[in-house]
XYZ file of C-alpha atoms in Angstrom:
451
model
C 0.000 0.000 0.000
C 1.349 3.416 -0.914
C 1.980 5.983 1.753
C -0.499 8.401 0.190
C -3.241 5.783 0.106
C -2.609 4.897 3.772
C -2.899 8.538 4.769
C -6.158 8.829 2.822
C -7.689 5.808 4.619
C -6.508 7.098 7.996
C -8.155 10.464 7.410
C -11.414 8.779 6.439
C -11.383 6.706 9.630
C -10.626 9.731 11.795
C -13.468 11.718 10.210
C -16.155 9.090 9.860
C -15.654 7.073 13.080
C -16.531 9.944 15.457
C -19.626 10.648 13.404
C -20.713 7.034 13.731
C -20.139 7.148 17.475
C -22.045 10.394 17.739
C -24.943 8.813 15.941
C -25.048 6.082 18.588
C -25.125 8.484 21.529
C -28.484 9.163 23.262
C -29.906 12.552 22.333
C -32.177 14.974 24.173
C -35.817 14.476 23.296
C -37.017 16.744 20.496
C -39.440 19.540 21.372
C -43.202 19.279 20.945
C -42.926 21.183 17.694
C -39.621 19.564 16.744
C -37.774 22.877 16.952
C -36.063 22.831 20.319
C -34.426 20.263 22.565
C -35.827 19.513 25.991
C -34.050 19.932 29.289
C -35.857 18.954 32.503
C -33.583 21.326 34.435
C -34.092 24.338 32.206
C -35.628 27.393 33.894
C -38.927 28.803 32.652
C -40.464 32.268 32.607
C -44.241 32.648 32.983
C -46.159 35.814 32.202
C -48.964 36.465 34.682
C -51.221 39.364 35.593
C -51.343 41.006 39.016
C -54.439 39.043 40.015
C -52.538 35.770 39.607
C -49.411 36.719 41.608
C -50.424 35.103 44.890
C -51.824 31.902 43.421
C -48.892 31.439 41.033
C -46.491 31.912 43.929
C -48.111 28.974 45.693
C -46.768 26.626 43.011
C -43.241 27.719 43.909
C -43.926 27.176 47.625
C -45.655 23.819 47.149
C -43.085 22.370 44.764
C -39.741 23.983 45.715
C -37.654 21.690 43.489
C -39.706 22.771 40.492
C -40.372 26.243 41.815
C -36.703 27.207 41.858
C -36.787 26.936 38.063
C -39.835 29.211 37.674
C -39.638 32.965 37.179
C -42.957 34.838 37.342
C -43.209 38.076 35.380
C -46.187 40.281 36.165
C -47.117 42.202 33.043
C -49.900 43.133 30.646
C -50.475 39.878 28.805
C -52.471 41.796 26.206
C -49.097 42.866 24.803
C -48.156 39.264 24.070
C -49.051 39.222 20.340
C -46.971 42.337 19.599
C -44.076 41.174 21.763
C -43.988 37.789 20.036
C -43.449 39.457 16.658
C -40.508 41.359 18.136
C -38.998 38.229 19.704
C -39.407 36.365 16.438
C -37.400 39.085 14.715
C -34.555 39.025 17.225
C -34.633 35.245 17.635
C -35.240 34.995 21.370
C -36.941 36.361 24.471
C -40.212 34.415 24.351
C -41.741 33.574 27.754
C -42.225 29.851 28.214
C -45.875 30.299 29.168
C -48.424 33.053 29.591
C -51.843 33.861 30.952
C -54.029 35.028 28.064
C -57.530 35.806 26.913
C -58.954 32.947 24.830
C -59.305 35.365 21.920
C -55.519 35.803 21.853
C -54.917 32.069 21.399
C -55.714 31.801 17.659
C -53.987 35.106 16.957
C -50.634 33.941 18.337
C -50.973 30.626 16.508
C -50.965 32.122 13.022
C -47.996 31.942 10.662
C -46.622 35.329 11.678
C -46.609 34.628 15.420
C -46.166 30.830 15.455
C -45.818 30.864 19.236
C -47.926 28.072 20.678
C -46.637 24.699 21.804
C -48.671 21.511 21.972
C -49.622 20.690 25.577
C -51.195 17.342 24.821
C -48.029 15.176 25.205
C -47.395 16.673 28.637
C -50.891 16.731 30.194
C -52.604 13.539 31.317
C -55.635 12.551 29.264
C -57.871 12.393 32.335
C -56.973 15.999 33.106
C -57.873 17.101 29.582
C -61.201 15.248 29.756
C -61.950 16.897 33.105
C -62.604 20.353 31.660
C -66.179 21.526 31.181
C -67.792 20.551 27.901
C -66.844 23.073 25.243
C -64.303 24.841 27.478
C -61.333 23.613 25.418
C -63.111 23.739 22.072
C -60.942 26.488 20.650
C -57.794 25.291 22.415
C -57.623 22.429 19.934
C -56.082 22.673 16.494
C -56.508 19.240 15.008
C -54.854 16.850 17.459
C -52.825 19.556 19.174
C -53.894 21.228 22.421
C -52.741 24.809 22.575
C -54.299 26.102 25.805
C -55.914 25.190 29.105
C -58.863 27.259 30.271
C -58.472 28.962 33.626
C -62.006 30.068 34.447
C -65.369 30.505 32.777
C -67.644 33.536 32.720
C -70.796 32.227 31.064
C -74.068 34.138 31.108
C -76.878 33.404 33.552
C -80.068 35.251 34.450
C -79.816 37.115 37.754
C -83.231 38.121 39.088
C -84.931 40.059 41.869
C -86.528 37.180 43.776
C -88.876 39.166 46.090
C -90.116 41.327 43.219
C -90.875 38.317 41.023
C -92.721 36.709 43.910
C -94.692 39.899 44.514
C -95.785 39.966 40.867
C -96.468 36.235 40.708
C -93.823 35.658 38.036
C -91.197 32.990 37.326
C -87.925 33.359 35.408
C -88.609 32.835 31.684
C -87.529 29.618 30.007
C -87.542 31.060 26.477
C -86.784 34.411 24.886
C -90.324 34.489 23.590
C -91.581 34.085 27.155
C -89.246 36.844 28.362
C -90.810 39.271 25.887
C -94.296 38.282 27.017
C -93.386 38.863 30.679
C -91.822 42.220 29.918
C -94.829 43.337 27.865
C -97.135 42.494 30.773
C -94.938 44.262 33.330
C -94.627 47.337 31.097
C -98.417 47.579 30.993
C -99.171 46.882 34.649
C -96.071 48.248 36.381
C -94.409 50.796 34.058
C -92.112 51.979 36.855
C -90.328 48.607 36.786
C -87.445 47.948 34.386
C -88.067 44.421 33.212
C -84.516 43.604 32.066
C -81.301 45.606 32.324
C -77.926 44.539 30.987
C -74.538 45.789 29.822
C -74.760 47.543 26.475
C -72.967 45.745 23.611
C -72.358 42.629 25.722
C -76.078 41.813 25.819
C -76.256 42.071 22.029
C -73.373 39.625 21.768
C -75.294 37.299 24.087
C -78.310 37.551 21.790
C -76.205 36.710 18.740
C -74.426 33.803 20.409
C -77.671 32.443 21.866
C -79.015 31.926 18.342
C -75.707 30.617 16.936
C -74.813 33.646 14.842
C -71.570 32.846 12.927
C -70.209 36.396 13.005
C -66.633 35.098 13.296
C -65.477 31.497 13.227
C -62.087 29.844 12.780
C -62.364 27.323 9.953
C -58.703 26.468 9.420
C -55.162 27.797 9.650
C -55.281 31.422 8.508
C -58.958 31.081 7.559
C -62.079 32.653 9.063
C -65.787 32.583 8.407
C -67.334 36.025 8.855
C -71.084 35.885 8.384
C -72.711 38.486 10.626
C -75.696 38.778 8.269
C -76.669 35.096 8.575
C -80.378 34.518 9.237
C -79.595 33.491 12.830
C -77.983 36.875 13.411
C -80.899 38.724 11.834
C -83.430 36.946 14.063
C -81.482 37.818 17.199
C -81.016 41.442 16.100
C -84.726 41.891 15.372
C -85.540 40.538 18.819
C -83.038 42.946 20.373
C -84.567 45.866 18.500
C -88.062 45.033 19.705
C -86.983 44.538 23.312
C -85.117 47.859 23.376
C -87.584 49.963 21.376
C -90.536 48.892 23.528
C -88.684 49.600 26.756
C -88.560 45.968 27.836
C -84.757 45.858 27.920
C -82.454 48.639 29.081
C -79.061 48.120 27.432
C -76.799 50.464 29.349
C -73.595 50.945 31.296
C -74.109 48.752 34.343
C -71.668 50.895 36.358
C -73.405 54.198 35.610
C -75.013 56.085 38.490
C -78.424 55.998 36.765
C -78.265 52.215 36.473
C -77.245 51.862 40.094
C -80.207 54.040 41.085
C -82.602 51.734 39.207
C -81.239 48.647 40.924
C -81.066 50.224 44.366
C -84.657 51.463 44.055
C -85.630 47.800 43.605
C -87.533 48.543 40.398
C -86.008 45.793 38.288
C -86.648 42.132 37.529
C -83.858 40.553 35.442
C -80.148 41.135 34.836
C -78.743 38.856 32.119
C -75.008 38.847 32.790
C -71.883 36.881 33.508
C -71.508 34.282 36.250
C -69.285 36.687 38.240
C -71.720 39.590 38.129
C -73.644 38.669 41.258
C -70.604 38.385 43.510
C -68.722 41.384 42.196
C -71.316 43.926 41.062
C -74.800 43.197 42.420
C -73.265 42.509 45.799
C -71.215 45.499 46.824
C -71.946 47.927 43.988
C -75.742 47.922 44.136
C -76.454 46.395 47.509
C -74.632 46.395 50.824
C -73.587 42.817 51.535
C -74.214 43.380 55.259
C -77.742 44.705 54.785
C -80.221 42.195 56.302
C -82.707 43.082 53.545
C -80.202 41.880 50.949
C -80.103 38.339 52.326
C -81.859 35.845 50.049
C -82.765 38.569 47.584
C -81.005 37.540 44.373
C -82.013 34.526 42.317
C -80.070 32.723 39.587
C -81.733 31.056 36.607
C -80.496 29.704 33.278
C -80.540 32.120 30.385
C -83.613 31.656 28.188
C -83.439 29.449 25.126
C -85.097 30.058 21.795
C -88.170 28.004 21.019
C -86.992 24.802 19.359
C -83.648 24.645 21.188
C -82.941 21.819 23.635
C -81.177 24.183 26.039
C -79.819 27.730 26.114
C -76.608 28.682 24.365
C -74.687 31.390 26.138
C -72.000 33.973 25.643
C -69.220 34.534 28.148
C -68.002 37.870 29.415
C -64.577 37.212 30.863
C -62.627 34.054 31.598
C -59.084 33.324 30.511
C -56.619 30.605 29.468
C -52.986 29.560 29.787
C -50.671 28.871 26.857
C -47.199 27.356 26.353
C -44.474 28.515 23.985
C -43.209 26.069 21.374
C -39.749 27.487 22.112
C -39.632 26.282 25.721
C -36.876 23.857 26.642
C -38.849 22.487 29.590
C -42.390 21.781 28.373
C -43.148 19.296 31.150
C -42.493 21.899 33.829
C -44.617 24.410 31.929
C -47.429 21.869 31.678
C -47.143 21.007 35.374
C -47.422 24.696 36.261
C -50.411 25.236 33.966
C -52.180 22.143 35.293
C -51.627 23.366 38.859
C -53.064 26.792 38.025
C -56.128 25.413 36.231
C -56.985 22.378 38.378
C -55.646 23.023 41.874
C -55.187 26.584 43.116
C -58.088 27.763 40.924
C -60.384 26.359 43.621
C -59.338 29.223 45.887
C -60.062 31.987 43.384
C -63.235 33.999 43.008
C -64.393 32.997 39.532
C -65.843 29.737 38.222
C -63.151 27.111 37.406
C -63.140 25.573 33.942
C -61.934 22.241 35.335
C -64.991 20.302 36.525
C -63.570 18.616 39.679
C -62.184 21.979 40.788
C -65.516 23.646 40.008
C -67.377 21.069 42.100
C -65.143 21.742 45.087
C -65.394 25.491 44.448
C -69.185 25.270 44.477
C -69.234 23.111 47.604
C -67.082 25.542 49.553
C -68.303 28.838 48.142
C -72.035 28.623 47.564
C -73.140 28.170 51.212
C -71.362 31.438 52.053
C -73.332 33.449 49.482
C -76.253 34.300 51.731
C -77.479 37.055 49.415
C -78.715 34.344 47.052
C -82.303 33.116 47.215
C -81.160 29.494 47.183
C -77.336 29.156 47.156
C -77.310 25.388 46.542
C -79.760 25.593 43.654
C -77.773 28.514 42.253
C -74.665 26.333 42.299
C -76.461 23.605 40.374
C -77.494 26.142 37.731
C -73.961 27.490 37.428
C -72.627 23.972 36.883
C -75.295 23.253 34.285
C -74.800 26.487 32.349
C -71.009 26.128 32.308
C -71.483 23.475 29.627
C -73.694 25.658 27.413
C -71.171 28.158 26.052
C -71.396 28.339 22.263
C -67.684 28.767 21.676
C -67.944 28.381 17.913
C -67.876 32.167 17.716
C -66.087 34.830 19.765
C -62.774 33.050 20.364
C -61.326 34.253 17.085
C -58.578 36.759 16.303
C -60.553 39.825 15.186
C -61.580 41.595 18.387
C -65.339 42.023 18.104
C -65.511 44.514 20.973
C -63.162 46.823 19.112
C -65.033 46.293 15.857
C -68.515 46.814 17.295
C -67.710 49.711 19.648
C -68.086 52.495 17.034
C -71.206 50.796 15.679
C -72.726 50.690 19.149
C -72.138 54.437 19.406
C -74.239 54.913 16.257
C -76.989 52.752 17.747
C -76.912 54.768 20.949
C -77.209 57.961 18.877
C -80.245 56.606 17.013
C -78.445 56.415 13.660
C -78.855 52.633 13.387
C -80.883 49.865 14.952
C -79.416 46.477 15.767
C -80.657 44.787 12.625
C -79.158 47.549 10.490
C -75.915 47.318 12.427
C -75.212 43.815 11.146
C -74.057 45.020 7.715
C -71.621 47.455 9.316
C -70.479 44.768 11.724
C -69.806 42.469 8.781
C -67.738 45.130 7.031
C -65.753 45.949 10.192
C -64.951 42.277 10.774
C -63.864 41.825 7.153
C -61.596 44.861 7.410
C -60.119 43.533 10.650
C -59.489 40.112 9.135
C -57.817 41.661 6.077
C -55.442 43.672 8.281
C -54.428 40.459 10.048
C -53.929 38.664 6.746
C -56.728 36.110 7.093
C -58.472 34.357 4.227
C -62.230 34.761 4.661
C -65.442 33.059 3.589
C -68.733 34.880 4.122
C -71.306 32.098 3.917
C -72.415 29.186 6.051
C -72.152 28.264 9.730
C -70.001 25.801 11.661
C -71.536 24.166 14.723
C -70.005 21.776 17.238
C -68.969 18.436 15.714
C -71.550 15.704 16.154
C -70.844 13.366 19.065
């Protein structure tokens, strides 16, 4: 063998052999999205809001070995979408997890943001199945789970129990029955406001209750915007009649005039979120210590439309937790998120999305709410209605509150009615979707998949 040939073979061995050995070495597990390597000892940063500081800190105290790896950053999580775009540009800085509104979830999962990591491999199946029906509907993207719901803020019907009893009335089971009750009360007791609710939010409840497909996610980068669907028109016509005839006062529920109406006891129904009784009716309108307030407030399901099996409701509030696909320690992130949504949530003031936590929350909380007509029955209604959120609309990237706000101002000024507002709402949503780069269809309706 020539010397040159020997040198050539030796070089090949020296180059190739280490590569072969390297290929036999165990590697770190690939990330959930296949873009980062995992490290069970890697630290994580979690974005929280001020309201979550105490409860999030309990994870660190309860699990010190894990907690030493967790940094909590209190911030405005509404900035997350904009911040993600910046971090994407500089190639780093993403928090490993964040508290977020459900509406933010699809926005930060589009091609431009590409932030979310799949939680499903790191959360036990029995945990996932333990969330209220529909609560995780828009957390799923195919087989991937991109968020865990923190709490729910579904609509219920709060009512003035003594006043209903005085008038010989019961909470309505249908919207048609609600209009009949209000027409009767308007004629016999014109000083009484039959129904009063937060302006704009109550219209959204009407639309959602009749499955109006004003904005639906139908695929990656694709939306359905169909605010002029017949379901929307029916709900808007009903809203117009209720408002124009003085049956429903759609107003600012924190305004002094509204407070005066409630405090004067000249009201029957307040359709609103599940937190409204604890945090507004009690304290804002009525003194919690007033003996006359005890047993005064009833809770009923929202009405359904004739032909529906049960009500469908909107939600005003509630939030979710998300994980970054960039995290190096997804199991720790998942453990933290599971703790926040299934454990410490039981100690917080709003209705947990996780059913076992909600059951314990109801058991401990409801007997203390002595302002309720029947606290135990109220708890049963809350549990029932938590499964009736029609989440096929609302949890989509174009912010409907921002889009409808200027339109609501025109309605308030008498320039439009609610039915007429639908065309402007459609245009505003289309403009919003175009600015975000979404492909849009304007026909049809998607409902929950058949079971």
